[in-house]
Tab-separated table of N, CA and C in Angstrom:
chain	number	residue	atom	x	y	z
B	1	MET	N	129.662	126.661	79.973
B	1	MET	CA	130.073	127.927	80.512
B	1	MET	C	130.763	128.732	79.411
B	2	ARG	N	130.401	129.987	79.303
B	2	ARG	CA	130.970	130.899	78.301
B	2	ARG	C	132.240	131.529	78.869
B	3	VAL	N	133.372	131.288	78.191
B	3	VAL	CA	134.678	131.660	78.732
B	3	VAL	C	135.424	132.592	77.780
B	4	LEU	N	136.056	133.624	78.361
B	4	LEU	CA	137.050	134.427	77.658
B	4	LEU	C	138.406	133.949	78.148
B	5	PHE	N	139.360	133.860	77.259
B	5	PHE	CA	140.703	133.433	77.645
B	5	PHE	C	141.674	134.555	77.324
B	6	ALA	N	142.511	134.917	78.295
B	6	ALA	CA	143.534	135.939	78.082
B	6	ALA	C	144.895	135.352	78.426
B	7	GLY	N	145.821	135.445	77.499
B	7	GLY	CA	147.163	134.934	77.734
B	7	GLY	C	148.083	135.326	76.595
B	8	THR	N	149.371	135.130	76.793
B	8	THR	CA	150.337	135.474	75.754
B	8	THR	C	151.375	134.374	75.561
B	9	GLY	N	151.988	133.939	76.627
B	9	GLY	CA	153.096	132.999	76.533
B	9	GLY	C	152.683	131.562	76.294
B	10	ALA	N	153.669	130.754	75.927
B	10	ALA	CA	153.446	129.334	75.648
B	10	ALA	C	152.917	128.587	76.869
B	11	PHE	N	153.185	129.109	78.056
B	11	PHE	CA	152.720	128.493	79.295
B	11	PHE	C	151.197	128.306	79.297
B	12	GLY	N	150.460	129.211	78.646
B	12	GLY	CA	149.004	129.151	78.649
B	12	GLY	C	148.388	128.294	77.559
B	13	VAL	N	149.168	127.864	76.597
B	13	VAL	CA	148.628	127.101	75.464
B	13	VAL	C	147.933	125.812	75.898
B	14	PRO	N	148.510	124.990	76.775
B	14	PRO	CA	147.798	123.771	77.187
B	14	PRO	C	146.445	124.061	77.845
B	15	CYS	N	146.370	125.135	78.605
B	15	CYS	CA	145.107	125.516	79.241
B	15	CYS	C	144.069	125.890	78.183
B	16	LEU	N	144.463	126.701	77.212
B	16	LEU	CA	143.548	127.081	76.137
B	16	LEU	C	143.091	125.854	75.359
B	17	GLU	N	144.010	124.984	75.030
B	17	GLU	CA	143.655	123.777	74.275
B	17	GLU	C	142.699	122.886	75.060
B	18	ALA	N	142.878	122.797	76.371
B	18	ALA	CA	141.969	122.000	77.203
B	18	ALA	C	140.575	122.612	77.231
B	19	LEU	N	140.500	123.931	77.292
B	19	LEU	CA	139.192	124.598	77.268
B	19	LEU	C	138.481	124.367	75.938
B	20	VAL	N	139.218	124.463	74.856
B	20	VAL	CA	138.634	124.255	73.525
B	20	VAL	C	138.123	122.823	73.388
B	21	ALA	N	138.847	121.872	73.933
B	21	ALA	CA	138.465	120.457	73.827
B	21	ALA	C	137.326	120.071	74.767
B	22	SER	N	137.054	120.905	75.747
B	22	SER	CA	136.040	120.594	76.754
B	22	SER	C	134.622	120.675	76.187
B	23	ASP	N	133.783	119.736	76.601
B	23	ASP	CA	132.371	119.768	76.223
B	23	ASP	C	131.571	120.701	77.123
B	24	ARG	N	132.152	121.109	78.232
B	24	ARG	CA	131.439	121.922	79.215
B	24	ARG	C	131.734	123.411	79.097
B	25	HIS	N	132.657	123.783	78.229
B	25	HIS	CA	133.039	125.186	78.094
B	25	HIS	C	132.985	125.611	76.630
B	26	PHE	N	132.637	126.888	76.428
B	26	PHE	CA	132.640	127.469	75.093
B	26	PHE	C	133.532	128.703	75.144
B	27	VAL	N	134.631	128.679	74.418
B	27	VAL	CA	135.557	129.809	74.396
B	27	VAL	C	135.014	130.847	73.420
B	28	LEU	N	134.598	131.989	73.966
B	28	LEU	CA	134.027	133.063	73.148
B	28	LEU	C	135.089	133.723	72.279
B	29	SER	N	136.206	134.061	72.891
B	29	SER	CA	137.318	134.670	72.162
B	29	SER	C	138.567	134.623	73.027
B	30	VAL	N	139.667	134.997	72.405
B	30	VAL	CA	140.967	134.982	73.063
B	30	VAL	C	141.540	136.396	73.013
B	31	ILE	N	142.053	136.838	74.150
B	31	ILE	CA	142.694	138.145	74.251
B	31	ILE	C	144.180	137.891	74.458
B	32	THR	N	145.000	138.507	73.614
B	32	THR	CA	146.447	138.331	73.730
B	32	THR	C	147.147	139.630	73.372
B	33	GLN	N	148.422	139.709	73.673
B	33	GLN	CA	149.206	140.899	73.363
B	33	GLN	C	149.320	141.075	71.843
B	34	PRO	N	149.459	142.320	71.388
B	34	PRO	CA	149.673	142.549	69.953
B	34	PRO	C	150.956	141.875	69.467
B	35	ASP	N	150.988	141.553	68.183
B	35	ASP	CA	152.196	140.995	67.572
B	35	ASP	C	153.341	141.989	67.780
B	36	ARG	N	154.510	141.470	68.114
B	36	ARG	CA	155.668	142.322	68.398
B	36	ARG	C	156.811	141.989	67.443
B	37	PRO	N	157.608	142.999	67.061
B	37	PRO	CA	158.769	142.732	66.219
B	37	PRO	C	159.743	141.789	66.928
B	38	ALA	N	160.282	140.851	66.162
B	38	ALA	CA	161.214	139.886	66.750
B	38	ALA	C	162.264	139.479	65.726
B	39	GLY	N	163.383	139.029	66.235
B	39	GLY	CA	164.441	138.531	65.365
B	39	GLY	C	165.203	139.632	64.659
B	40	ARG	N	166.112	139.205	63.833
B	40	ARG	CA	166.969	140.137	63.110
B	40	ARG	C	166.176	141.013	62.136
B	41	SER	N	165.157	140.443	61.533
B	41	SER	CA	164.365	141.193	60.550
B	41	SER	C	163.310	142.082	61.194
B	42	GLN	N	163.081	141.900	62.496
B	42	GLN	CA	162.089	142.677	63.236
B	42	GLN	C	160.683	142.565	62.644
B	43	LYS	N	160.382	141.397	62.074
B	43	LYS	CA	159.033	141.143	61.568
B	43	LYS	C	158.112	140.867	62.751
B	44	PRO	N	156.864	141.341	62.672
B	44	PRO	CA	155.917	141.077	63.767
B	44	PRO	C	155.728	139.573	63.970
B	45	LEU	N	155.794	139.162	65.232
B	45	LEU	CA	155.673	137.759	65.592
B	45	LEU	C	154.445	137.576	66.478
B	46	ALA	N	153.587	136.646	66.108
B	46	ALA	CA	152.387	136.350	66.891
B	46	ALA	C	152.767	135.595	68.157
B	47	SER	N	151.990	135.804	69.201
B	47	SER	CA	152.225	135.078	70.453
B	47	SER	C	151.819	133.614	70.286
B	48	PRO	N	152.361	132.733	71.113
B	48	PRO	CA	151.942	131.325	71.069
B	48	PRO	C	150.435	131.158	71.293
B	49	ILE	N	149.850	132.010	72.113
B	49	ILE	CA	148.401	131.943	72.363
B	49	ILE	C	147.629	132.307	71.100
B	50	LYS	N	148.068	133.338	70.394
B	50	LYS	CA	147.383	133.716	69.157
B	50	LYS	C	147.458	132.574	68.151
B	51	GLU	N	148.624	131.973	68.015
B	51	GLU	CA	148.774	130.864	67.074
B	51	GLU	C	147.846	129.708	67.434
B	52	ALA	N	147.759	129.377	68.719
B	52	ALA	CA	146.871	128.291	69.166
B	52	ALA	C	145.408	128.653	68.929
B	53	ALA	N	145.048	129.901	69.182
B	53	ALA	CA	143.668	130.349	68.975
B	53	ALA	C	143.283	130.268	67.499
B	54	LEU	N	144.166	130.703	66.631
B	54	LEU	CA	143.873	130.659	65.197
B	54	LEU	C	143.769	129.220	64.697
B	55	ARG	N	144.585	128.322	65.231
B	55	ARG	CA	144.479	126.904	64.868
B	55	ARG	C	143.112	126.339	65.251
B	56	SER	N	142.536	126.881	66.324
B	56	SER	CA	141.223	126.421	66.797
B	56	SER	C	140.081	127.269	66.244
B	57	HIS	N	140.394	128.165	65.317
B	57	HIS	CA	139.396	129.020	64.665
B	57	HIS	C	138.648	129.898	65.664
B	58	LEU	N	139.380	130.434	66.641
B	58	LEU	CA	138.794	131.317	67.636
B	58	LEU	C	139.037	132.770	67.258
B	59	GLN	N	138.131	133.634	67.683
B	59	GLN	CA	138.291	135.066	67.484
B	59	GLN	C	139.414	135.557	68.396
B	60	VAL	N	140.303	136.400	67.868
B	60	VAL	CA	141.434	136.920	68.631
B	60	VAL	C	141.324	138.437	68.724
B	61	TYR	N	141.485	138.957	69.932
B	61	TYR	CA	141.465	140.391	70.197
B	61	TYR	C	142.821	140.751	70.793
B	62	GLN	N	143.509	141.772	70.229
B	62	GLN	CA	144.863	142.127	70.647
B	62	GLN	C	144.959	143.596	71.061
B	63	PRO	N	144.445	143.945	72.221
B	63	PRO	CA	144.515	145.348	72.640
B	63	PRO	C	145.913	145.737	73.119
B	64	GLU	N	146.292	146.975	72.889
B	64	GLU	CA	147.550	147.488	73.444
B	64	GLU	C	147.454	147.539	74.963
B	65	ASP	N	146.269	147.912	75.467
B	65	ASP	CA	146.052	148.031	76.908
B	65	ASP	C	144.736	147.352	77.258
B	66	ILE	N	144.800	146.226	77.936
B	66	ILE	CA	143.597	145.472	78.285
B	66	ILE	C	142.705	146.251	79.254
B	67	ASN	N	143.265	147.239	79.951
B	67	ASN	CA	142.511	148.025	80.921
B	67	ASN	C	141.864	149.271	80.322
B	68	ALA	N	142.112	149.552	79.051
B	68	ALA	CA	141.548	150.733	78.396
B	68	ALA	C	140.030	150.601	78.267
B	69	ALA	N	139.361	151.738	78.182
B	69	ALA	CA	137.895	151.761	78.125
B	69	ALA	C	137.346	150.926	76.970
B	70	ASN	N	137.965	151.015	75.799
B	70	ASN	CA	137.456	150.241	74.657
B	70	ASN	C	137.663	148.741	74.859
B	71	SER	N	138.725	148.347	75.549
B	71	SER	CA	138.945	146.930	75.850
B	71	SER	C	137.903	146.429	76.842
B	72	LEU	N	137.644	147.217	77.871
B	72	LEU	CA	136.634	146.843	78.862
B	72	LEU	C	135.267	146.706	78.208
B	73	SER	N	134.961	147.610	77.299
B	73	SER	CA	133.686	147.546	76.578
B	73	SER	C	133.590	146.268	75.752
B	74	GLN	N	134.661	145.918	75.067
B	74	GLN	CA	134.698	144.699	74.251
B	74	GLN	C	134.515	143.457	75.123
B	75	ILE	N	135.167	143.433	76.258
B	75	ILE	CA	135.062	142.293	77.175
B	75	ILE	C	133.647	142.199	77.742
B	76	ARG	N	133.106	143.322	78.174
B	76	ARG	CA	131.748	143.358	78.731
B	76	ARG	C	130.720	142.905	77.690
B	77	TYR	N	130.885	143.326	76.456
B	77	TYR	CA	129.953	143.008	75.367
B	77	TYR	C	129.800	141.499	75.164
B	78	GLN	N	130.842	140.746	75.420
B	78	GLN	CA	130.806	139.301	75.164
B	78	GLN	C	130.025	138.516	76.216
B	79	LYS	N	129.737	139.138	77.346
B	79	LYS	CA	128.904	138.524	78.391
B	79	LYS	C	129.392	137.125	78.787
B	80	ALA	N	130.659	137.050	79.074
B	80	ALA	CA	131.247	135.772	79.498
B	80	ALA	C	130.849	135.455	80.939
B	81	ASP	N	130.790	134.177	81.239
B	81	ASP	CA	130.569	133.735	82.613
B	81	ASP	C	131.867	133.796	83.412
B	82	LEU	N	132.981	133.674	82.698
B	82	LEU	CA	134.280	133.561	83.353
B	82	LEU	C	135.370	134.036	82.396
B	83	MET	N	136.392	134.680	82.962
B	83	MET	CA	137.571	135.041	82.176
B	83	MET	C	138.771	134.361	82.827
B	84	ILE	N	139.464	133.563	82.059
B	84	ILE	CA	140.651	132.865	82.554
B	84	ILE	C	141.878	133.598	82.022
B	85	VAL	N	142.779	133.946	82.923
B	85	VAL	CA	143.987	134.687	82.555
B	85	VAL	C	145.210	133.846	82.922
B	86	VAL	N	146.049	133.580	81.922
B	86	VAL	CA	147.270	132.794	82.137
B	86	VAL	C	148.428	133.518	81.450
B	87	ALA	N	149.371	134.019	82.229
B	87	ALA	CA	150.588	134.636	81.682
B	87	ALA	C	150.263	135.694	80.633
B	88	TYR	N	149.411	136.664	80.997
B	88	TYR	CA	148.993	137.665	80.020
B	88	TYR	C	150.057	138.721	79.746
B	89	GLY	N	150.724	139.225	80.753
B	89	GLY	CA	151.784	140.202	80.502
B	89	GLY	C	151.405	141.637	80.800
B	90	GLN	N	150.230	141.870	81.379
B	90	GLN	CA	149.838	143.194	81.848
B	90	GLN	C	149.157	143.029	83.199
B	91	ILE	N	149.268	144.050	84.025
B	91	ILE	CA	148.567	144.038	85.304
B	91	ILE	C	147.105	144.366	85.043
B	92	LEU	N	146.215	143.554	85.587
B	92	LEU	CA	144.783	143.775	85.428
B	92	LEU	C	144.311	144.720	86.526
B	93	LYS	N	143.714	145.839	86.117
B	93	LYS	CA	143.266	146.836	87.084
B	93	LYS	C	141.902	146.464	87.661
B	94	LYS	N	141.568	147.145	88.729
B	94	LYS	CA	140.327	146.889	89.452
B	94	LYS	C	139.111	146.975	88.535
B	95	SER	N	139.097	147.944	87.624
B	95	SER	CA	137.951	148.112	86.721
B	95	SER	C	137.718	146.872	85.862
B	96	LEU	N	138.759	146.173	85.497
B	96	LEU	CA	138.630	144.936	84.726
B	96	LEU	C	138.218	143.779	85.630
B	97	LEU	N	138.834	143.686	86.785
B	97	LEU	CA	138.537	142.590	87.706
B	97	LEU	C	137.109	142.634	88.234
B	98	GLU	N	136.508	143.816	88.247
B	98	GLU	CA	135.151	143.954	88.774
B	98	GLU	C	134.063	143.857	87.707
B	99	LEU	N	134.432	143.578	86.477
B	99	LEU	CA	133.405	143.439	85.439
B	99	LEU	C	132.463	142.293	85.800
B	100	PRO	N	131.163	142.492	85.507
B	100	PRO	CA	130.211	141.396	85.792
B	100	PRO	C	130.436	140.219	84.862
C-alpha cells in the first residue's frame, strides 16, 4: 500500500518507523510542519518527524499550510492509497479530507 505520512510531534515517530519497517507498506513521503526557531539562539529546529524521515531517507515536504492549493496538488500528485495523520498540528479541511 502506498502511504503518505503527516505528523510533527514525537508522538508520531513510532508510527512512522513501523510503516517504514513494514513489508506491506511503502511510504511515499512525509509531510511535517516547517522548521521553527527554538531555544535561546532561535535557530530553526526540525520536528521529530522530519528527523525520523531523514534517517529513513524519505522525501520530506514542509508546507506552511497543508490545506493550500499547492499542498493539495502535491498530495494528489503522489497518488497515495492512504494518508496517515498523527499529531500534525493543523486542522485538515474538507478539501484535503476528500482527496481521492
